[in-house]
Amino acid sequence: MLTLLQKEFTLDLRRKSIILGIALYLLSTTFICYLTFALRGNQMSPLTWSALYWIIVMFSGVNSVAKSFIGEKKGVDIYLYSVADPHDIILSKIVYNALLCGVMSFACFILFSIFFENPVQDMTTFSIVLVLACIGFSGAFTMLSGIASRSGNSNVVMAVLSFPVIISILLLVVKVTKNCIDGLDPSISTNDLLTLGAVDALLIAMSYILFPFVWRS
Amino acid sequence: MKALWWKLLCVVLLIYTIVGGLLFDVPRLDIVNETIRNLYFHVPMWFGMIALFGASAWHAVKYLRNPNIETDIYSTQFANVGFAYGMLGIFTGMLWAQYAWGTWWHGDPKQNGAAVTLLIYAAFFVLRASIENEDQKARLSAIYNIFAFVAMIPLLFVIPRMQDSLHPGSGGNPGFNMYDLDHTMRPVFYPACIGWILLGFWIASLRIRIKLIDEKLFG
């Protein structure tokens, strides 16, 4: 499994275009938001901030995680199929994608703080939410990208499949983010954080159990 | 599935539900008034939907353990009828919301959760439509079916309970048990649930038989 993880890293670091592509995607969407909101004298309520932030993180998450199976070359999966256990493959991909998502959302957060202000008052809780959300995103998207890559028009299918599944995570995350922005006491969010963790665990467990069946086809 | 008794039971129960649901005495309450009768038609739709989706997921698990085309047909048709039940549940709910809350769509956590559930299963049908190979279609849709069913659980049963809602039974609003102080609604409500669930399985079993014959004839 560790070798597989290593393989993901080296492959992606070698293909600089992917990293640059994601970075540019984040930069341009944030910049577009900045420009459109500049029309109103840059007045953005904290709630709009959190909504925009999570929408951008989610879409760049879909785009970058989707490539984990869809973008793979033809022979690679057959080769991996012959040498590795499907459980290891899905776990290594989930870990890798979670890290990727984490870096991405952190970068997005910095961009947002530069272009707009940083309304978050409770940074500790916010970073926990960020981590949990990234784990959940990668758990769901990695699995669904595996399903979508087997179908005809995979990019459309990927979007259609992933959005409804991810909404339960997104709802919780937006709610906790609002608490963080308002600077409420962290103890208020504990329940939501626990639920979020449970949903993450559920999604990852399902991916882990079901992935071998995707892999066989 | 072909036995006669449960179909007769279903017909009897539903006739009883419709007659009793529209004619029997119900508790007089402010705002809700006669729309409380919607309980007999709206709530059983969700029970039916969950039962049908559960059956669908169950057959999906069975398919993954032992792939054959029959189980796939079972799983898909249960999902189909469950989806129809979900649509009916949404529509009866909207009708009720128009009277009780004043808007068709209130953006209530329960309404949103229900809508997202239907989106998940709509995605399931899109997935099925976009795969050419029959075997692969059956397997991938079975996988997504289980995944979606599990993802649906927090959406329907956990998150709505954590938020305030206008929906009866949550957020401090009285639910069925509190409306029904004198137990006048129970004698209709429980048979209604059983009747509607049976009807759902009946429709699904007919669709399954049609598909099986279709499969046999044209393979």
GROMACS .gro file of C-alpha atoms in nm:
model
  436
    1MET     CA    1   0.000   0.000   0.000
    2LEU     CA    2   0.281   0.239   0.084
    3THR     CA    3   0.443   0.173  -0.251
    4LEU     CA    4   0.112   0.251  -0.420
    5LEU     CA    5   0.090   0.576  -0.227
    6GLN     CA    6   0.442   0.657  -0.331
    7LYS     CA    7   0.351   0.581  -0.690
    8GLU     CA    8   0.063   0.829  -0.680
    9PHE     CA    9   0.289   1.103  -0.548
   10THR     CA   10   0.571   1.050  -0.791
   11LEU     CA   11   0.336   1.021  -1.086
   12ASP     CA   12   0.158   1.343  -1.006
   13LEU     CA   13   0.466   1.537  -0.915
   14ARG     CA   14   0.616   1.430  -1.243
   15ARG     CA   15   0.317   1.557  -1.434
   16LYS     CA   16   0.350   1.918  -1.332
   17SER     CA   17   0.063   2.015  -1.556
   18ILE     CA   18  -0.189   1.862  -1.317
   19ILE     CA   19  -0.071   2.053  -1.011
   20LEU     CA   20  -0.045   2.372  -1.211
   21GLY     CA   21  -0.387   2.310  -1.361
   22ILE     CA   22  -0.550   2.274  -1.020
   23ALA     CA   23  -0.369   2.579  -0.886
   24LEU     CA   24  -0.472   2.787  -1.183
   25TYR     CA   25  -0.829   2.662  -1.154
   26LEU     CA   26  -0.845   2.775  -0.794
   27LEU     CA   27  -0.682   3.107  -0.869
   28SER     CA   28  -0.910   3.188  -1.159
   29THR     CA   29  -1.234   3.092  -0.984
   30THR     CA   30  -1.138   3.295  -0.679
   31PHE     CA   31  -1.043   3.584  -0.900
   32ILE     CA   32  -1.373   3.566  -1.086
   33CYS     CA   33  -1.557   3.573  -0.753
   34TYR     CA   34  -1.348   3.870  -0.652
   35LEU     CA   35  -1.424   4.057  -0.974
   36THR     CA   36  -1.797   3.988  -0.961
   37PHE     CA   37  -1.822   4.093  -0.599
   38ALA     CA   38  -1.607   4.399  -0.661
   39LEU     CA   39  -1.908   4.540  -0.844
   40ARG     CA   40  -2.080   4.577  -0.508
   41GLY     CA   41  -1.787   4.753  -0.348
   42ASN     CA   42  -1.649   4.424  -0.225
   43GLN     CA   43  -1.919   4.381   0.032
   44MET     CA   44  -1.950   4.013   0.101
   45SER     CA   45  -2.139   3.883   0.396
   46PRO     CA   46  -1.965   3.606   0.593
   47LEU     CA   47  -2.231   3.359   0.484
   48THR     CA   48  -2.169   3.430   0.118
   49TRP     CA   49  -1.802   3.384   0.192
   50SER     CA   50  -1.855   3.037   0.333
   51ALA     CA   51  -2.096   2.936   0.056
   52LEU     CA   52  -1.857   3.050  -0.217
   53TYR     CA   53  -1.561   2.893  -0.045
   54TRP     CA   54  -1.720   2.551  -0.013
   55ILE     CA   55  -1.862   2.555  -0.363
   56ILE     CA   56  -1.517   2.628  -0.504
   57VAL     CA   57  -1.352   2.363  -0.287
   58MET     CA   58  -1.614   2.107  -0.385
   59PHE     CA   59  -1.589   2.172  -0.758
   60SER     CA   60  -1.212   2.170  -0.763
   61GLY     CA   61  -1.230   1.856  -0.551
   62VAL     CA   62  -1.453   1.685  -0.807
   63ASN     CA   63  -1.225   1.792  -1.088
   64SER     CA   64  -0.900   1.687  -0.928
   65VAL     CA   65  -1.019   1.365  -0.766
   66ALA     CA   66  -1.210   1.257  -1.077
   67LYS     CA   67  -0.884   1.213  -1.262
   68SER     CA   68  -0.770   0.947  -1.016
   69PHE     CA   69  -0.945   0.682  -1.222
   70ILE     CA   70  -1.088   0.861  -1.523
   71GLY     CA   71  -0.759   1.012  -1.631
   72GLU     CA   72  -0.563   0.693  -1.592
   73LYS     CA   73  -0.406   0.542  -1.900
   74LYS     CA   74  -0.554   0.229  -2.055
   75GLY     CA   75  -0.298  -0.027  -1.950
   76VAL     CA   76  -0.236   0.098  -1.599
   77ASP     CA   77  -0.543  -0.055  -1.437
   78ILE     CA   78  -0.480  -0.395  -1.592
   79TYR     CA   79  -0.123  -0.386  -1.465
   80LEU     CA   80  -0.232  -0.281  -1.115
   81TYR     CA   81  -0.504  -0.544  -1.121
   82SER     CA   82  -0.243  -0.812  -1.168
   83VAL     CA   83  -0.002  -0.695  -0.900
   84ALA     CA   84  -0.205  -0.530  -0.622
   85ASP     CA   85  -0.494  -0.592  -0.388
   86PRO     CA   86  -0.798  -0.372  -0.464
   87HIS     CA   87  -0.830  -0.276  -0.097
   88ASP     CA   88  -0.479  -0.134  -0.100
   89ILE     CA   89  -0.548   0.053  -0.419
   90ILE     CA   90  -0.862   0.225  -0.295
   91LEU     CA   91  -0.706   0.308   0.041
   92SER     CA   92  -0.394   0.456  -0.112
   93LYS     CA   93  -0.602   0.659  -0.355
   94ILE     CA   94  -0.828   0.786  -0.077
   95VAL     CA   95  -0.531   0.888   0.137
   96TYR     CA   96  -0.363   1.057  -0.156
   97ASN     CA   97  -0.678   1.238  -0.264
   98ALA     CA   98  -0.750   1.348   0.092
   99LEU     CA   99  -0.404   1.504   0.109
  100LEU     CA  100  -0.454   1.664  -0.230
  101CYS     CA  101  -0.791   1.801  -0.122
  102GLY     CA  102  -0.641   1.928   0.202
  103VAL     CA  103  -0.362   2.116   0.027
  104MET     CA  104  -0.614   2.250  -0.222
  105SER     CA  105  -0.861   2.376   0.030
  106PHE     CA  106  -0.582   2.530   0.234
  107ALA     CA  107  -0.455   2.711  -0.076
  108CYS     CA  108  -0.808   2.819  -0.151
  109PHE     CA  109  -0.842   2.952   0.203
  110ILE     CA  110  -0.526   3.160   0.164
  111LEU     CA  111  -0.646   3.295  -0.169
  112PHE     CA  112  -0.979   3.387  -0.017
  113SER     CA  113  -0.808   3.564   0.272
  114ILE     CA  114  -0.601   3.764   0.027
  115PHE     CA  115  -0.880   3.865  -0.208
  116PHE     CA  116  -1.149   3.905   0.053
  117GLU     CA  117  -1.101   3.932   0.425
  118ASN     CA  118  -1.081   3.635   0.657
  119PRO     CA  119  -1.406   3.624   0.854
  120VAL     CA  120  -1.329   3.302   1.042
  121GLN     CA  121  -1.289   3.368   1.412
  122ASP     CA  122  -1.249   3.016   1.541
  123MET     CA  123  -0.958   2.879   1.343
  124THR     CA  124  -0.913   2.552   1.535
  125THR     CA  125  -1.263   2.426   1.469
  126PHE     CA  126  -1.246   2.551   1.113
  127SER     CA  127  -0.929   2.352   1.043
  128ILE     CA  128  -1.087   2.038   1.191
  129VAL     CA  129  -1.386   2.085   0.962
  130LEU     CA  130  -1.153   2.137   0.670
  131VAL     CA  131  -0.971   1.811   0.740
  132LEU     CA  132  -1.293   1.611   0.792
  133ALA     CA  133  -1.452   1.757   0.480
  134CYS     CA  134  -1.147   1.670   0.273
  135ILE     CA  135  -1.148   1.312   0.400
  136GLY     CA  136  -1.517   1.281   0.318
  137PHE     CA  137  -1.479   1.436  -0.027
  138SER     CA  138  -1.194   1.207  -0.117
  139GLY     CA  139  -1.373   0.899   0.023
  140ALA     CA  140  -1.683   0.959  -0.185
  141PHE     CA  141  -1.525   1.103  -0.499
  142THR     CA  142  -1.254   0.838  -0.533
  143MET     CA  143  -1.509   0.558  -0.526
  144LEU     CA  144  -1.749   0.735  -0.761
  145SER     CA  145  -1.470   0.818  -1.000
  146GLY     CA  146  -1.396   0.447  -1.012
  147ILE     CA  147  -1.760   0.379  -1.104
  148ALA     CA  148  -1.780   0.668  -1.349
  149SER     CA  149  -1.460   0.573  -1.530
  150ARG     CA  150  -1.627   0.249  -1.641
  151SER     CA  151  -1.921   0.424  -1.805
  152GLY     CA  152  -1.956   0.596  -2.140
  153ASN     CA  153  -1.940   0.970  -2.082
  154SER     CA  154  -1.754   0.957  -1.756
  155ASN     CA  155  -1.723   1.326  -1.677
  156VAL     CA  156  -2.096   1.393  -1.683
  157VAL     CA  157  -2.170   1.075  -1.490
  158MET     CA  158  -1.908   1.167  -1.231
  159ALA     CA  159  -2.076   1.501  -1.165
  160VAL     CA  160  -2.425   1.352  -1.157
  161LEU     CA  161  -2.326   1.072  -0.919
  162SER     CA  162  -2.117   1.270  -0.677
  163PHE     CA  163  -2.325   1.579  -0.602
  164PRO     CA  164  -2.623   1.415  -0.435
  165VAL     CA  165  -2.399   1.184  -0.234
  166ILE     CA  166  -2.182   1.467  -0.108
  167ILE     CA  167  -2.467   1.697  -0.004
  168SER     CA  168  -2.500   1.550   0.344
  169ILE     CA  169  -2.135   1.634   0.411
  170LEU     CA  170  -2.170   1.976   0.257
  171LEU     CA  171  -2.473   2.066   0.469
  172LEU     CA  172  -2.291   1.978   0.792
  173VAL     CA  173  -1.975   2.156   0.684
  174VAL     CA  174  -2.152   2.479   0.593
  175LYS     CA  175  -2.334   2.476   0.924
  176VAL     CA  176  -2.015   2.435   1.127
  177THR     CA  177  -1.836   2.696   0.916
  178LYS     CA  178  -2.112   2.941   1.003
  179ASN     CA  179  -2.054   2.870   1.371
  180CYS     CA  180  -1.681   2.930   1.323
  181ILE     CA  181  -1.744   3.258   1.143
  182ASP     CA  182  -1.974   3.377   1.416
  183GLY     CA  183  -1.708   3.284   1.669
  184LEU     CA  184  -1.941   3.065   1.870
  185ASP     CA  185  -1.804   2.840   2.137
  186PRO     CA  186  -1.644   2.526   1.984
  187SER     CA  187  -1.854   2.302   2.211
  188ILE     CA  188  -2.162   2.395   2.007
  189SER     CA  189  -2.014   2.235   1.697
  190THR     CA  190  -1.895   1.917   1.864
  191ASN     CA  191  -2.207   1.725   1.776
  192ASP     CA  192  -2.191   1.826   1.411
  193LEU     CA  193  -1.822   1.739   1.395
  194LEU     CA  194  -1.893   1.395   1.536
  195THR     CA  195  -2.168   1.339   1.281
  196LEU     CA  196  -1.936   1.457   1.007
  197GLY     CA  197  -1.672   1.211   1.123
  198ALA     CA  198  -1.931   0.933   1.129
  199VAL     CA  199  -2.046   1.014   0.776
  200ASP     CA  200  -1.682   1.012   0.659
  201ALA     CA  201  -1.623   0.675   0.822
  202LEU     CA  202  -1.941   0.541   0.663
  203LEU     CA  203  -1.842   0.656   0.313
  204ILE     CA  204  -1.487   0.524   0.341
  205ALA     CA  205  -1.607   0.191   0.479
  206MET     CA  206  -1.852   0.156   0.190
  207SER     CA  207  -1.578   0.240  -0.059
  208TYR     CA  208  -1.349  -0.013   0.102
  209ILE     CA  209  -1.609  -0.291   0.091
  210LEU     CA  210  -1.750  -0.218  -0.253
  211PHE     CA  211  -1.439  -0.124  -0.447
  212PRO     CA  212  -1.323  -0.481  -0.524
  213PHE     CA  213  -1.645  -0.527  -0.720
  214VAL     CA  214  -1.578  -0.219  -0.931
  215TRP     CA  215  -1.226  -0.334  -0.985
  216ARG     CA  216  -1.324  -0.675  -1.117
  217SER     CA  217  -1.505  -0.532  -1.419
  218MET     CA  218  -4.473  -1.338  -0.465
  219LYS     CA  219  -4.754  -1.486  -0.671
  220ALA     CA  220  -4.973  -1.575  -0.374
  221LEU     CA  221  -5.317  -1.422  -0.377
  222TRP     CA  222  -5.379  -1.347  -0.011
  223TRP     CA  223  -5.155  -1.044   0.028
  224LYS     CA  224  -5.295  -0.880  -0.282
  225LEU     CA  225  -5.648  -0.920  -0.149
  226LEU     CA  226  -5.527  -0.787   0.186
  227CYS     CA  227  -5.372  -0.490   0.006
  228VAL     CA  228  -5.695  -0.409  -0.181
  229VAL     CA  229  -5.907  -0.440   0.132
  230LEU     CA  230  -5.672  -0.227   0.337
  231LEU     CA  231  -5.651   0.045   0.074
  232ILE     CA  232  -6.027   0.062   0.024
  233TYR     CA  233  -6.056   0.088   0.400
  234THR     CA  234  -5.786   0.358   0.405
  235ILE     CA  235  -5.951   0.569   0.138
  236VAL     CA  236  -6.303   0.541   0.277
  237GLY     CA  237  -6.195   0.563   0.640
  238GLY     CA  238  -5.931   0.824   0.576
  239LEU     CA  239  -6.177   1.056   0.408
  240LEU     CA  240  -6.484   0.993   0.624
  241PHE     CA  241  -6.381   0.900   0.978
  242ASP     CA  242  -6.352   1.153   1.253
  243VAL     CA  243  -6.017   1.328   1.291
  244PRO     CA  244  -5.892   1.557   1.569
  245ARG     CA  245  -5.991   1.920   1.514
  246LEU     CA  246  -5.680   2.134   1.519
  247ASP     CA  247  -5.599   2.492   1.428
  248ILE     CA  248  -5.439   2.561   1.090
  249VAL     CA  249  -5.411   2.193   1.004
  250ASN     CA  250  -5.787   2.127   1.005
  251GLU     CA  251  -5.893   1.865   0.756
  252THR     CA  252  -5.551   1.849   0.589
  253ILE     CA  253  -5.449   1.618   0.872
  254ARG     CA  254  -5.604   1.343   0.662
  255ASN     CA  255  -5.298   1.374   0.441
  256LEU     CA  256  -5.122   1.171   0.708
  257TYR     CA  257  -5.287   0.859   0.569
  258PHE     CA  258  -5.145   0.921   0.223
  259HIS     CA  259  -4.824   1.120   0.266
  260VAL     CA  260  -4.646   0.938   0.547
  261PRO     CA  261  -4.704   0.583   0.412
  262MET     CA  262  -4.543   0.696   0.086
  263TRP     CA  263  -4.213   0.749   0.268
  264PHE     CA  264  -4.242   0.422   0.455
  265GLY     CA  265  -4.313   0.253   0.122
  266MET     CA  266  -4.023   0.430  -0.045
  267ILE     CA  267  -3.777   0.326   0.224
  268ALA     CA  268  -3.906  -0.033   0.217
  269LEU     CA  269  -3.873  -0.046  -0.163
  270PHE     CA  270  -3.529   0.112  -0.170
  271GLY     CA  271  -3.428  -0.126   0.105
  272ALA     CA  272  -3.548  -0.420  -0.105
  273SER     CA  273  -3.360  -0.276  -0.400
  274ALA     CA  274  -3.036  -0.245  -0.201
  275TRP     CA  275  -3.086  -0.596  -0.063
  276HIS     CA  276  -3.110  -0.736  -0.414
  277ALA     CA  277  -2.808  -0.530  -0.515
  278VAL     CA  278  -2.609  -0.701  -0.239
  279LYS     CA  279  -2.741  -1.033  -0.359
  280TYR     CA  280  -2.634  -0.948  -0.712
  281LEU     CA  281  -2.279  -0.871  -0.603
  282ARG     CA  282  -2.257  -1.201  -0.417
  283ASN     CA  283  -2.400  -1.401  -0.700
  284PRO     CA  284  -2.439  -1.216  -1.030
  285ASN     CA  285  -2.733  -1.306  -1.247
  286ILE     CA  286  -2.969  -1.103  -1.459
  287GLU     CA  287  -3.277  -1.185  -1.250
  288THR     CA  288  -3.150  -1.022  -0.932
  289ASP     CA  289  -3.054  -0.718  -1.134
  290ILE     CA  290  -3.410  -0.688  -1.265
  291TYR     CA  291  -3.546  -0.720  -0.912
  292SER     CA  292  -3.315  -0.453  -0.782
  293THR     CA  293  -3.388  -0.207  -1.062
  294GLN     CA  294  -3.763  -0.246  -1.053
  295PHE     CA  295  -3.779  -0.201  -0.676
  296ALA     CA  296  -3.577   0.118  -0.720
  297ASN     CA  297  -3.816   0.232  -0.997
  298VAL     CA  298  -4.128   0.190  -0.788
  299GLY     CA  299  -3.953   0.337  -0.484
  300PHE     CA  300  -3.869   0.643  -0.690
  301ALA     CA  301  -4.233   0.679  -0.794
  302TYR     CA  302  -4.335   0.653  -0.428
  303GLY     CA  303  -4.082   0.920  -0.339
  304MET     CA  304  -4.224   1.151  -0.605
  305LEU     CA  305  -4.576   1.094  -0.472
  306GLY     CA  306  -4.449   1.159  -0.119
  307ILE     CA  307  -4.298   1.490  -0.228
  308PHE     CA  308  -4.613   1.594  -0.414
  309THR     CA  309  -4.852   1.507  -0.132
  310GLY     CA  310  -4.616   1.689   0.104
  311MET     CA  311  -4.611   1.996  -0.119
  312LEU     CA  312  -4.987   1.997  -0.142
  313TRP     CA  313  -5.009   1.987   0.235
  314ALA     CA  314  -4.740   2.253   0.274
  315GLN     CA  315  -4.939   2.485   0.049
  316TYR     CA  316  -5.227   2.473   0.298
  317ALA     CA  317  -5.040   2.456   0.625
  318TRP     CA  318  -4.730   2.664   0.558
  319GLY     CA  319  -4.853   2.879   0.271
  320THR     CA  320  -4.589   2.782   0.018
  321TRP     CA  321  -4.536   2.482  -0.205
  322TRP     CA  322  -4.169   2.463  -0.129
  323HIS     CA  323  -4.060   2.588   0.206
  324GLY     CA  324  -3.697   2.480   0.203
  325ASP     CA  325  -3.753   2.279   0.517
  326PRO     CA  326  -3.468   2.036   0.604
  327LYS     CA  327  -3.700   1.742   0.554
  328GLN     CA  328  -3.815   1.864   0.214
  329ASN     CA  329  -3.457   1.924   0.104
  330GLY     CA  330  -3.343   1.587   0.233
  331ALA     CA  331  -3.623   1.413   0.046
  332ALA     CA  332  -3.541   1.602  -0.273
  333VAL     CA  333  -3.175   1.505  -0.248
  334THR     CA  334  -3.272   1.142  -0.196
  335LEU     CA  335  -3.465   1.152  -0.519
  336LEU     CA  336  -3.166   1.315  -0.689
  337ILE     CA  337  -2.947   1.026  -0.573
  338TYR     CA  338  -3.179   0.772  -0.730
  339ALA     CA  339  -3.220   0.983  -1.044
  340ALA     CA  340  -2.841   0.965  -1.071
  341PHE     CA  341  -2.874   0.588  -1.038
  342PHE     CA  342  -3.096   0.579  -1.349
  343VAL     CA  343  -2.860   0.809  -1.538
  344LEU     CA  344  -2.572   0.575  -1.451
  345ARG     CA  345  -2.767   0.277  -1.582
  346ALA     CA  346  -2.849   0.459  -1.903
  347SER     CA  347  -2.489   0.554  -1.970
  348ILE     CA  348  -2.331   0.209  -1.960
  349GLU     CA  349  -2.356  -0.008  -2.268
  350ASN     CA  350  -2.233  -0.345  -2.151
  351GLU     CA  351  -2.513  -0.536  -1.973
  352ASP     CA  352  -2.294  -0.710  -1.715
  353GLN     CA  353  -2.106  -0.396  -1.628
  354LYS     CA  354  -2.429  -0.198  -1.611
  355ALA     CA  355  -2.577  -0.443  -1.362
  356ARG     CA  356  -2.267  -0.457  -1.145
  357LEU     CA  357  -2.188  -0.086  -1.134
  358SER     CA  358  -2.548   0.009  -1.071
  359ALA     CA  359  -2.565  -0.248  -0.790
  360ILE     CA  360  -2.255  -0.093  -0.635
  361TYR     CA  361  -2.393   0.258  -0.666
  362ASN     CA  362  -2.728   0.139  -0.533
  363ILE     CA  363  -2.569   0.020  -0.207
  364PHE     CA  364  -2.350   0.328  -0.185
  365ALA     CA  365  -2.649   0.557  -0.239
  366PHE     CA  366  -2.866   0.372   0.008
  367VAL     CA  367  -2.602   0.411   0.278
  368ALA     CA  368  -2.541   0.775   0.189
  369MET     CA  369  -2.916   0.833   0.213
  370ILE     CA  370  -2.934   0.725   0.578
  371PRO     CA  371  -2.765   1.030   0.735
  372LEU     CA  372  -2.955   1.252   0.496
  373LEU     CA  373  -3.299   1.126   0.594
  374PHE     CA  374  -3.258   1.013   0.952
  375VAL     CA  375  -2.975   1.210   1.110
  376ILE     CA  376  -2.936   1.557   0.966
  377PRO     CA  377  -3.304   1.662   0.966
  378ARG     CA  378  -3.318   1.573   1.334
  379MET     CA  379  -3.034   1.811   1.415
  380GLN     CA  380  -3.199   2.115   1.261
  381ASP     CA  381  -3.509   2.310   1.339
  382SER     CA  382  -3.793   2.226   1.116
  383LEU     CA  383  -4.154   2.319   1.065
  384HIS     CA  384  -4.237   1.964   0.978
  385PRO     CA  385  -4.470   1.795   1.223
  386GLY     CA  386  -4.281   1.579   1.466
  387SER     CA  387  -3.965   1.790   1.490
  388GLY     CA  388  -3.835   2.123   1.609
  389GLY     CA  389  -4.088   2.140   1.889
  390ASN     CA  390  -4.382   2.092   1.658
  391PRO     CA  391  -4.627   1.827   1.760
  392GLY     CA  392  -4.599   1.504   1.567
  393PHE     CA  393  -4.840   1.231   1.497
  394ASN     CA  394  -4.847   1.109   1.857
  395MET     CA  395  -4.941   1.447   1.994
  396TYR     CA  396  -5.205   1.526   1.735
  397ASP     CA  397  -5.361   1.194   1.792
  398LEU     CA  398  -5.448   1.243   2.155
  399ASP     CA  399  -5.761   1.033   2.150
  400HIS     CA  400  -5.620   0.762   1.923
  401THR     CA  401  -5.880   0.821   1.653
  402MET     CA  402  -5.620   0.818   1.379
  403ARG     CA  403  -5.434   0.502   1.464
  404PRO     CA  404  -5.699   0.256   1.337
  405VAL     CA  405  -5.664   0.406   0.990
  406PHE     CA  406  -5.298   0.504   0.993
  407TYR     CA  407  -5.142   0.163   1.060
  408PRO     CA  408  -5.351  -0.026   0.802
  409ALA     CA  409  -5.278   0.255   0.558
  410CYS     CA  410  -4.904   0.205   0.598
  411ILE     CA  411  -4.929  -0.169   0.545
  412GLY     CA  412  -5.166  -0.125   0.252
  413TRP     CA  413  -4.950   0.125   0.067
  414ILE     CA  414  -4.633  -0.077   0.123
  415LEU     CA  415  -4.805  -0.389  -0.007
  416LEU     CA  416  -4.927  -0.196  -0.311
  417GLY     CA  417  -4.570  -0.085  -0.383
  418PHE     CA  418  -4.444  -0.441  -0.372
  419TRP     CA  419  -4.735  -0.557  -0.587
  420ILE     CA  420  -4.658  -0.301  -0.859
  421ALA     CA  421  -4.290  -0.390  -0.838
  422SER     CA  422  -4.361  -0.763  -0.865
  423LEU     CA  423  -4.575  -0.704  -1.177
  424ARG     CA  424  -4.298  -0.498  -1.335
  425ILE     CA  425  -4.045  -0.766  -1.244
  426ARG     CA  426  -4.256  -1.036  -1.409
  427ILE     CA  427  -4.298  -0.828  -1.724
  428LYS     CA  428  -3.923  -0.771  -1.740
  429LEU     CA  429  -3.848  -1.137  -1.679
  430ILE     CA  430  -4.078  -1.242  -1.964
  431ASP     CA  431  -3.924  -0.973  -2.179
  432GLU     CA  432  -3.582  -1.107  -2.096
  433LYS     CA  433  -3.687  -1.464  -2.177
  434LEU     CA  434  -3.837  -1.370  -2.513
  435PHE     CA  435  -3.587  -1.123  -2.646
  436GLY     CA  436  -3.286  -1.194  -2.420
   0.00000   0.00000   0.00000
